[in-house]
């Protein structure tokens, strides 16, 4: 069965357009799987409203585009079913609802993500902490969405004891997780997208794909090369007053890239911005001038978590951590809380493309050309079919005289006079 909400789109717009025009004219239907040629994109929505895109630059002949599409959707659905706080029956929701302090069985994938999350908490001195769940809800960034009001100090104090990755324990065999405080809750939002990206990449690897890009809600993994050759090129988001621009392009291959920022998901009250990144120490949204953190690392799960952690740690500690772990980063800092002056800090080997014009982006001519050619082909076909009809029916071609009605030829005849179907107007004028 074809999954709903999924689309395949060939990146060869022109050829597909021509094929469709001709097939429509001929009364044939070419909308078959085999028409989707590389490179093509698979895209849709996952984990609620999050958009994803998988660009396939090539794939084995034995695996059809529909096979790939179904596999991608299956993998994403599986991660969502296990780790979403919005799915009441997910491993995470069941664990959060339970007040038991015994080990609770979970899927091996959930246990693996929780285990990695705890490792990253240790690496970041607790800046990354999946037990921030109660604070995420208190600050109205979780599933229990309500009308936002700034929590009082006593409200934040009341949840402080439940927060701390030290309250969490994981075992891989058999896979299970345990909380030492019955009110503790976990939130995998800052790591599950990256994990989902890695899982899709692993599935494509297993299917024999060698050149592809996977993107889920801005978190990316790249394999091999793009269709036109060379490393994959990815725009790095830069928050500006007018919104978000893609002013920098990074070139990567066989690496992941993840970005966290304070500009997409936040509350604004009396000119004060409250970001969705929570400082586990204070149980409040982070408050410093780092606007975004873009991390390049070998896997997307780690890159995703590090991006969030560095939004908590700030610029200097963030740059140090990246150096220590061998991660590349591009950090954007505001001059002041609401300043529009932005400064960028990159690790030494951050792979910025020196010419920021992505050569893969179609130029205006490239965008318009297919439309022109398509229109010309359709026009040509219509004229051809009219001519064929006229010849076979042995009928003169009729039509409007247009603005030529009163023009005379060398013999003094008007165009209407020689027209196969002169109008009354024409005849009267000529008489
Ligand atoms: P995005 O979803 O835009 O990629 P992040 O990856 O930074 O953003 O994830 C932010 C989400 O992670 C928040 O909405 C919250 O659910 C959770 N979160 C917030 N602060 C932390 C933190 N310090 N450690 C772990 N998870 C966090
Ligand atoms: Mg993220």
Coordinates of C-alpha atoms and ligand atoms in Angstrom, one line a residue:
X1 CA 0.0 0.0 0.0
X2 CA 1.3 3.5 -0.9
X3 CA 1.8 5.6 2.2
X4 CA -0.2 8.7 2.5
X5 CA 1.4 12.1 2.9
X6 CA 4.4 11.1 1.0
X7 CA 5.6 12.4 -2.3
X8 CA 8.2 11.5 -4.9
X9 CA 9.5 14.3 -7.0
X10 CA 12.0 13.9 -9.8
X11 CA 14.5 16.7 -9.9
X12 CA 14.4 16.5 -13.7
X13 CA 11.5 18.9 -13.9
X14 CA 11.8 19.5 -17.7
X15 CA 11.8 15.9 -18.8
X16 CA 8.9 15.0 -16.5
X17 CA 7.0 17.9 -17.8
X18 CA 7.6 16.9 -21.4
X19 CA 6.7 13.3 -20.8
X20 CA 3.5 14.4 -19.1
X21 CA 2.5 16.8 -21.9
X22 CA 3.1 14.2 -24.6
X23 CA 1.4 11.4 -22.7
X24 CA -1.6 13.5 -21.9
X25 CA -1.9 14.5 -25.6
X26 CA -1.6 10.9 -26.7
X27 CA -4.1 9.8 -24.1
X28 CA -1.6 7.6 -22.3
X29 CA -0.8 7.5 -18.6
X30 CA 2.9 7.5 -17.9
X31 CA 2.5 8.2 -14.1
X32 CA 4.2 5.0 -13.2
X33 CA 7.0 4.3 -10.7
X34 CA 9.6 3.8 -13.5
X35 CA 9.2 7.4 -14.6
X36 CA 10.9 8.7 -11.4
X37 CA 14.5 9.0 -12.5
X38 CA 17.5 10.1 -10.3
X39 CA 18.0 12.5 -8.8
X40 CA 14.7 12.5 -7.0
X41 CA 13.4 13.6 -3.6
X42 CA 11.1 11.8 -1.2
X43 CA 9.4 14.2 1.1
X44 CA 6.6 14.4 3.6
X45 CA 5.8 15.1 7.3
X46 CA 6.8 13.2 10.4
X47 CA 6.6 13.6 14.2
X48 CA 3.5 15.8 13.7
X49 CA 4.3 18.9 11.6
X50 CA 8.0 18.2 11.0
X51 CA 8.9 18.2 7.3
X52 CA 11.5 15.7 6.0
X53 CA 13.2 15.3 2.7
X54 CA 15.4 12.6 1.3
X55 CA 17.4 13.3 -1.8
X56 CA 18.5 10.2 -3.7
X57 CA 21.3 10.8 -6.2
X58 CA 21.4 7.1 -7.2
X59 CA 20.1 3.7 -6.1
X60 CA 20.4 0.1 -7.2
X61 CA 18.2 -0.9 -10.0
X62 CA 16.7 -3.7 -7.9
X63 CA 15.2 -1.1 -5.5
X64 CA 12.5 1.0 -6.9
X65 CA 11.8 4.6 -5.8
X66 CA 8.5 3.4 -4.2
X67 CA 10.5 0.8 -2.2
X68 CA 12.7 3.6 -1.0
X69 CA 9.8 5.8 -0.2
X70 CA 8.1 3.1 1.8
X71 CA 11.2 2.2 3.8
X72 CA 11.9 5.9 4.7
X73 CA 8.4 6.3 5.9
X74 CA 8.4 3.1 7.9
X75 CA 11.7 4.1 9.7
X76 CA 10.4 7.5 10.6
X77 CA 7.0 6.2 11.7
X78 CA 8.8 3.7 14.0
X79 CA 10.9 6.4 15.7
X80 CA 7.8 8.6 16.1
X81 CA 5.8 5.7 17.6
X82 CA 8.6 5.0 20.2
X83 CA 9.9 8.4 21.1
X84 CA 7.2 11.1 20.7
X85 CA 5.8 12.8 23.7
X86 CA 2.7 13.5 21.6
X87 CA 1.9 9.8 21.1
X88 CA 0.2 8.5 24.2
X89 CA 1.3 4.9 23.7
X90 CA 5.0 5.7 22.9
X91 CA 7.8 4.3 25.1
X92 CA 8.4 7.9 26.3
X93 CA 4.8 8.7 27.2
X94 CA 4.3 5.4 29.0
X95 CA 7.5 6.0 31.0
X96 CA 6.5 9.6 31.8
X97 CA 3.0 8.5 33.0
X98 CA 4.3 5.8 35.2
X99 CA 5.4 6.7 38.8
X100 CA 7.2 3.3 39.2
X101 CA 10.9 3.5 40.1
X102 CA 11.5 0.0 38.7
X103 CA 13.1 -0.8 35.4
X104 CA 10.5 -0.5 32.6
X105 CA 10.9 -2.4 29.4
X106 CA 11.3 -0.3 26.2
X107 CA 12.3 -0.9 22.6
X108 CA 16.0 -1.4 22.1
X109 CA 16.1 1.8 20.0
X110 CA 14.6 3.8 22.8
X111 CA 17.1 2.4 25.2
X112 CA 20.0 3.2 22.8
X113 CA 18.9 6.8 22.5
X114 CA 18.5 7.2 26.2
X115 CA 21.9 5.7 26.8
X116 CA 23.5 8.1 24.3
X117 CA 21.6 11.0 25.9
X118 CA 23.1 10.2 29.3
X119 CA 26.6 10.0 27.8
X120 CA 26.1 13.5 26.2
X121 CA 24.8 14.8 29.5
X122 CA 28.1 13.7 31.1
X123 CA 30.1 15.2 28.3
X124 CA 28.3 18.5 28.6
X125 CA 28.2 18.7 32.4
X126 CA 24.5 18.4 32.4
X127 CA 23.8 21.2 29.8
X128 CA 22.1 18.5 27.7
X129 CA 19.6 16.7 29.9
X130 CA 16.5 14.7 28.7
X131 CA 14.9 14.9 32.1
X132 CA 14.1 18.6 31.4
X133 CA 10.6 17.3 30.4
X134 CA 8.7 18.9 33.4
X135 CA 10.4 22.3 32.7
X136 CA 9.6 22.0 29.0
X137 CA 5.9 21.5 29.9
X138 CA 6.0 24.3 32.6
X139 CA 7.3 26.7 30.0
X140 CA 4.6 25.5 27.6
X141 CA 6.9 24.0 24.9
X142 CA 5.6 20.5 25.3
X143 CA 2.5 18.6 24.3
X144 CA 0.4 20.0 27.2
X145 CA 0.1 23.3 25.3
X146 CA -1.9 26.0 27.1
X147 CA -2.0 29.8 27.1
X148 CA 1.5 30.8 28.0
X149 CA 2.1 32.6 31.3
X150 CA 5.6 33.1 32.7
X151 CA 5.9 30.5 35.5
X152 CA 6.5 31.8 39.0
X153 CA 9.7 31.1 40.9
X154 CA 7.8 28.7 43.2
X155 CA 6.6 26.8 40.2
X156 CA 10.1 26.4 38.8
X157 CA 11.4 25.5 42.3
X158 CA 8.8 22.8 42.6
X159 CA 10.1 20.9 39.6
X160 CA 13.8 21.3 40.2
X161 CA 14.2 18.1 42.1
X162 CA 12.7 16.0 39.3
X163 CA 15.3 17.3 36.9
X164 CA 18.8 15.7 36.6
X165 CA 20.0 12.9 34.3
X166 CA 21.5 11.3 37.5
X167 CA 17.8 10.3 38.2
X168 CA 17.8 8.1 35.1
X169 CA 19.3 4.7 34.5
X170 CA 19.3 2.6 31.4
X171 CA 20.2 -1.0 30.5
X172 CA 20.5 -2.4 27.0
X173 CA 20.0 -6.1 27.6
X174 CA 17.1 -6.5 28.1
X175 CA 16.4 -2.9 27.1
X176 CA 14.8 -0.9 29.9
X177 CA 14.9 2.4 31.6
X178 CA 14.4 3.4 35.2
X179 CA 13.8 6.6 37.2
X180 CA 14.9 7.0 40.8
X181 CA 12.3 9.8 41.4
X182 CA 8.7 8.9 40.6
X183 CA 7.9 12.4 39.1
X184 CA 10.8 12.4 36.7
X185 CA 10.0 12.6 33.0
X186 CA 12.0 12.5 29.8
X187 CA 11.9 14.5 26.6
X188 CA 13.8 13.2 23.6
X189 CA 12.9 16.2 21.3
X190 CA 16.5 17.4 21.2
X191 CA 18.0 14.0 20.1
X192 CA 15.2 12.0 18.4
X193 CA 15.2 13.9 15.1
X194 CA 18.9 13.3 14.8
X195 CA 18.5 9.7 15.6
X196 CA 15.7 9.4 13.0
X197 CA 18.0 10.9 10.4
X198 CA 20.7 8.3 11.3
X199 CA 18.1 5.5 11.1
X200 CA 16.9 6.5 7.7
X201 CA 20.6 6.8 6.5
X202 CA 21.3 3.3 7.8
X203 CA 18.2 1.9 6.0
X204 CA 19.3 3.5 2.7
X205 CA 22.8 2.1 3.2
X206 CA 21.3 -1.3 3.7
X207 CA 19.3 -1.0 0.6
X208 CA 22.5 -0.3 -1.3
X209 CA 22.2 3.4 -1.9
X210 CA 25.6 5.2 -2.0
X211 CA 24.7 8.8 -2.6
X212 CA 21.9 10.5 -0.7
X213 CA 21.0 13.2 1.7
X214 CA 18.5 12.8 4.6
X215 CA 16.9 15.8 6.3
X216 CA 14.4 15.8 9.1
X217 CA 13.3 19.2 10.4
X218 CA 16.7 20.8 9.6
X219 CA 18.9 18.0 10.9
X220 CA 20.9 16.4 8.1
X221 CA 23.0 13.4 7.2
X222 CA 24.9 13.2 3.8
X223 CA 26.3 10.1 2.1
X224 CA 28.6 10.1 -0.9
X225 CA 28.2 12.8 -3.5
X226 CA 25.4 14.9 -5.0
X227 CA 24.1 13.9 -8.4
X228 CA 26.2 16.5 -10.2
X229 CA 29.3 15.4 -8.3
X230 CA 31.1 16.8 -5.3
X231 CA 30.1 17.0 -1.7
X232 CA 26.6 17.9 -0.6
X233 CA 26.0 21.6 -0.1
X234 CA 23.8 22.7 2.8
X235 CA 22.6 26.1 3.8
X236 CA 23.4 27.2 7.3
X237 CA 20.6 29.1 8.9
X238 CA 21.4 32.6 10.2
X239 CA 18.8 34.4 12.3
X240 CA 18.2 37.9 11.1
X241 CA 15.7 40.6 12.1
X242 CA 13.7 39.8 9.0
X243 CA 13.6 36.1 9.7
X244 CA 16.1 33.4 8.8
X245 CA 18.5 33.6 5.9
X246 CA 20.8 31.0 4.5
X247 CA 23.9 33.1 4.2
X248 CA 26.5 30.4 4.5
X249 CA 26.8 27.1 2.7
X250 CA 28.7 24.1 4.2
X251 CA 30.0 21.3 2.0
X252 CA 29.9 17.9 3.7
X253 CA 30.0 14.2 2.8
X254 CA 29.4 11.2 5.1
X255 CA 28.8 13.6 7.9
X256 CA 25.8 15.0 9.8
X257 CA 24.8 18.6 10.5
X258 CA 22.3 19.8 13.1
X259 CA 21.3 23.3 14.1
X260 CA 19.6 24.7 17.2
X261 CA 18.5 28.3 17.6
X262 CA 16.4 30.7 19.7
X263 CA 14.6 32.1 16.7
X264 CA 12.1 29.4 15.7
X265 CA 10.3 28.3 18.8
X266 CA 10.0 30.9 21.6
X267 CA 7.5 33.0 23.6
X268 CA 7.7 36.7 23.6
X269 CA 6.3 38.6 26.6
X270 CA 6.8 42.3 27.0
X271 CA 9.6 42.4 24.6
X272 CA 11.4 39.5 26.4
X273 CA 12.1 36.3 24.4
X274 CA 11.8 32.9 26.1
X275 CA 13.5 30.2 24.0
X276 CA 12.5 26.5 24.0
X277 CA 16.1 25.6 25.1
X278 CA 16.0 25.0 28.9
X279 CA 18.9 25.4 31.2
X280 CA 18.6 22.3 33.4
X281 CA 20.3 24.1 36.3
X282 CA 17.7 26.9 36.5
X283 CA 14.7 25.1 34.9
X284 CA 14.3 28.3 32.9
X285 CA 14.9 29.1 29.2
X286 CA 18.5 29.9 28.5
X287 CA 19.3 33.6 28.6
X288 CA 22.4 34.6 26.8
X289 CA 23.4 36.1 23.4
X290 CA 24.0 32.9 21.5
X291 CA 21.4 32.9 18.7
X292 CA 22.2 29.6 17.0
X293 CA 24.6 26.7 17.0
X294 CA 25.3 24.6 13.9
X295 CA 27.3 21.4 14.5
X296 CA 28.9 19.0 12.1
X297 CA 29.7 15.6 13.4
X298 CA 29.9 12.0 12.2
X299 CA 26.4 11.0 13.4
X300 CA 23.3 13.2 13.5
X301 CA 22.0 12.0 16.9
X302 CA 25.2 13.4 18.5
X303 CA 25.2 16.6 16.3
X304 CA 21.5 17.2 17.3
X305 CA 22.1 16.9 21.0
X306 CA 25.4 18.9 20.9
X307 CA 23.6 21.8 19.1
X308 CA 21.1 22.0 22.0
X309 CA 23.8 21.6 24.6
X310 CA 25.9 24.4 23.2
X311 CA 22.8 26.7 23.2
X312 CA 22.9 26.1 26.9
X313 CA 26.6 26.3 27.4
X314 CA 27.2 29.5 25.4
X315 CA 29.9 30.4 23.0
X316 CA 33.2 29.9 24.8
X317 CA 32.3 26.6 26.5
X318 CA 30.7 25.5 23.2
X319 CA 33.8 26.1 21.1
X320 CA 36.0 24.3 23.7
X321 CA 33.7 21.3 23.7
X322 CA 33.7 21.1 19.9
X323 CA 37.4 21.2 19.9
X324 CA 37.6 18.4 22.5
X325 CA 35.2 16.2 20.6
X326 CA 36.5 16.9 17.1
X327 CA 33.2 18.4 16.0
X328 CA 32.9 21.4 13.7
X329 CA 30.7 24.3 14.6
X330 CA 29.4 27.6 13.5
X331 CA 28.0 29.7 16.3
X332 CA 26.0 32.9 15.7
X333 CA 26.0 35.4 18.5
X334 CA 23.9 38.5 19.0
X335 CA 25.6 41.7 20.1
X336 CA 23.1 42.1 22.9
X337 CA 19.8 40.4 23.9
X338 CA 17.8 42.1 21.1
X339 CA 20.6 43.4 19.0
X340 CA 20.5 42.8 15.3
X341 CA 24.3 42.8 15.0
X342 CA 25.4 39.2 14.6
X343 CA 28.8 37.8 14.9
X344 CA 29.8 34.3 13.6
X345 CA 32.4 32.0 15.3
X346 CA 33.5 28.9 13.5
X347 CA 35.8 26.0 14.3
X348 CA 39.0 26.1 12.3
X349 CA 37.9 23.4 9.8
X350 CA 34.2 24.3 9.4
X351 CA 33.7 23.4 5.7
X352 CA 32.3 26.7 4.5
X353 CA 32.0 27.1 0.8
X354 CA 33.9 30.2 -0.2
X355 CA 31.5 31.1 -3.0
X356 CA 28.1 31.2 -1.2
X357 CA 26.1 30.8 -4.4
X358 CA 25.0 27.1 -4.4
X359 CA 25.7 25.9 -8.0
X360 CA 22.9 23.4 -7.6
X361 CA 20.3 26.1 -7.2
X362 CA 18.6 26.7 -10.6
X363 CA 19.1 30.1 -12.1
X364 CA 16.0 32.1 -13.2
X365 CA 16.6 31.0 -16.8
X366 CA 16.8 27.4 -15.7
X367 CA 13.6 27.8 -13.8
X368 CA 11.7 29.5 -16.7
X369 CA 13.1 27.6 -19.6
X370 CA 11.0 24.4 -18.9
X371 CA 7.8 26.4 -18.8
X372 CA 8.6 28.0 -22.1
X373 CA 9.6 24.8 -23.8
X374 CA 6.6 23.0 -22.4
X375 CA 4.2 25.8 -23.6
X376 CA 5.9 25.7 -27.1
X377 CA 5.5 21.9 -27.3
X378 CA 1.8 22.0 -26.4
X379 CA 1.2 24.9 -28.8
X380 CA 3.0 23.0 -31.6
X381 CA 1.0 19.9 -30.8
X382 CA -2.3 21.8 -30.9
X383 CA -1.5 23.4 -34.2
X384 CA -0.4 20.1 -35.6
X385 CA -3.6 18.4 -34.5
X386 CA -5.7 21.2 -36.0
X387 CA -3.8 20.9 -39.3
X388 CA -4.3 17.1 -39.4
X389 CA -8.0 17.5 -38.7
X390 CA -8.3 20.1 -41.4
X391 CA -6.5 18.0 -44.0
X392 CA -8.5 14.9 -43.3
X393 CA -11.8 16.7 -43.2
X394 CA -10.8 18.5 -46.5
X395 CA -12.0 21.7 -44.9
X396 CA -10.5 25.1 -45.3
X397 CA -9.0 26.5 -42.1
X398 CA -11.3 29.1 -40.7
X399 CA -10.8 31.7 -38.1
X400 CA -10.9 35.3 -37.2
X401 CA -9.7 38.0 -39.5
X402 CA -8.3 39.8 -36.5
X403 CA -7.1 43.3 -37.2
X404 CA -6.3 42.5 -40.9
X405 CA -9.9 42.9 -42.2
X406 CA -9.3 46.1 -44.1
X407 CA -5.8 45.5 -45.4
X408 CA -5.6 45.1 -49.2
X409 CA -3.2 42.9 -51.2
X410 CA -1.5 43.8 -54.5
X411 CA -4.7 43.0 -56.4
X412 CA -6.7 45.3 -54.2
X413 CA -8.5 42.5 -52.4
X414 CA -9.1 42.8 -48.6
X415 CA -8.1 40.0 -46.3
X416 CA -11.8 39.5 -45.6
X417 CA -12.5 39.1 -49.2
X418 CA -10.3 36.1 -49.6
X419 CA -11.2 34.7 -46.2
X420 CA -13.0 31.4 -46.2
X421 CA -15.6 32.7 -43.8
X422 CA -16.0 36.5 -44.2
X423 CA -18.1 38.2 -41.6
X424 CA -21.0 40.4 -42.3
X425 CA -18.9 43.4 -41.2
X426 CA -16.2 42.5 -43.7
X427 CA -18.6 42.0 -46.6
X428 CA -20.3 45.3 -46.0
X429 CA -17.0 47.1 -45.8
X430 CA -15.8 45.5 -49.0
X431 CA -19.0 46.1 -51.0
Ligands
LIG1 P1 14.9 21.8 17.3 O1 13.7 21.0 17.7 O2 14.6 23.1 16.7 O3 16.0 21.0 16.6 P2 16.4 21.4 19.6 O4 17.1 20.2 18.9 O5 17.3 22.3 20.3 O6 15.6 22.2 18.6 O7 15.4 20.8 20.6 C1 14.7 21.6 21.5 C2 13.8 20.8 22.4 O8 14.6 19.9 23.2 C3 12.9 21.6 23.3 O9 11.7 22.0 22.7 C4 12.7 20.7 24.5 O10 11.7 19.8 24.2 C5 14.1 19.9 24.5 N1 15.0 20.6 25.4 C6 15.1 21.9 25.8 N2 16.2 22.1 26.5 C7 16.9 20.9 26.6 C8 18.1 20.5 27.2 N3 18.8 21.4 27.9 N4 18.5 19.3 27.1 C9 17.7 18.4 26.4 N5 16.6 18.7 25.8 C10 16.1 20.0 25.9
LIG2 MG1 17.7 19.7 17.2

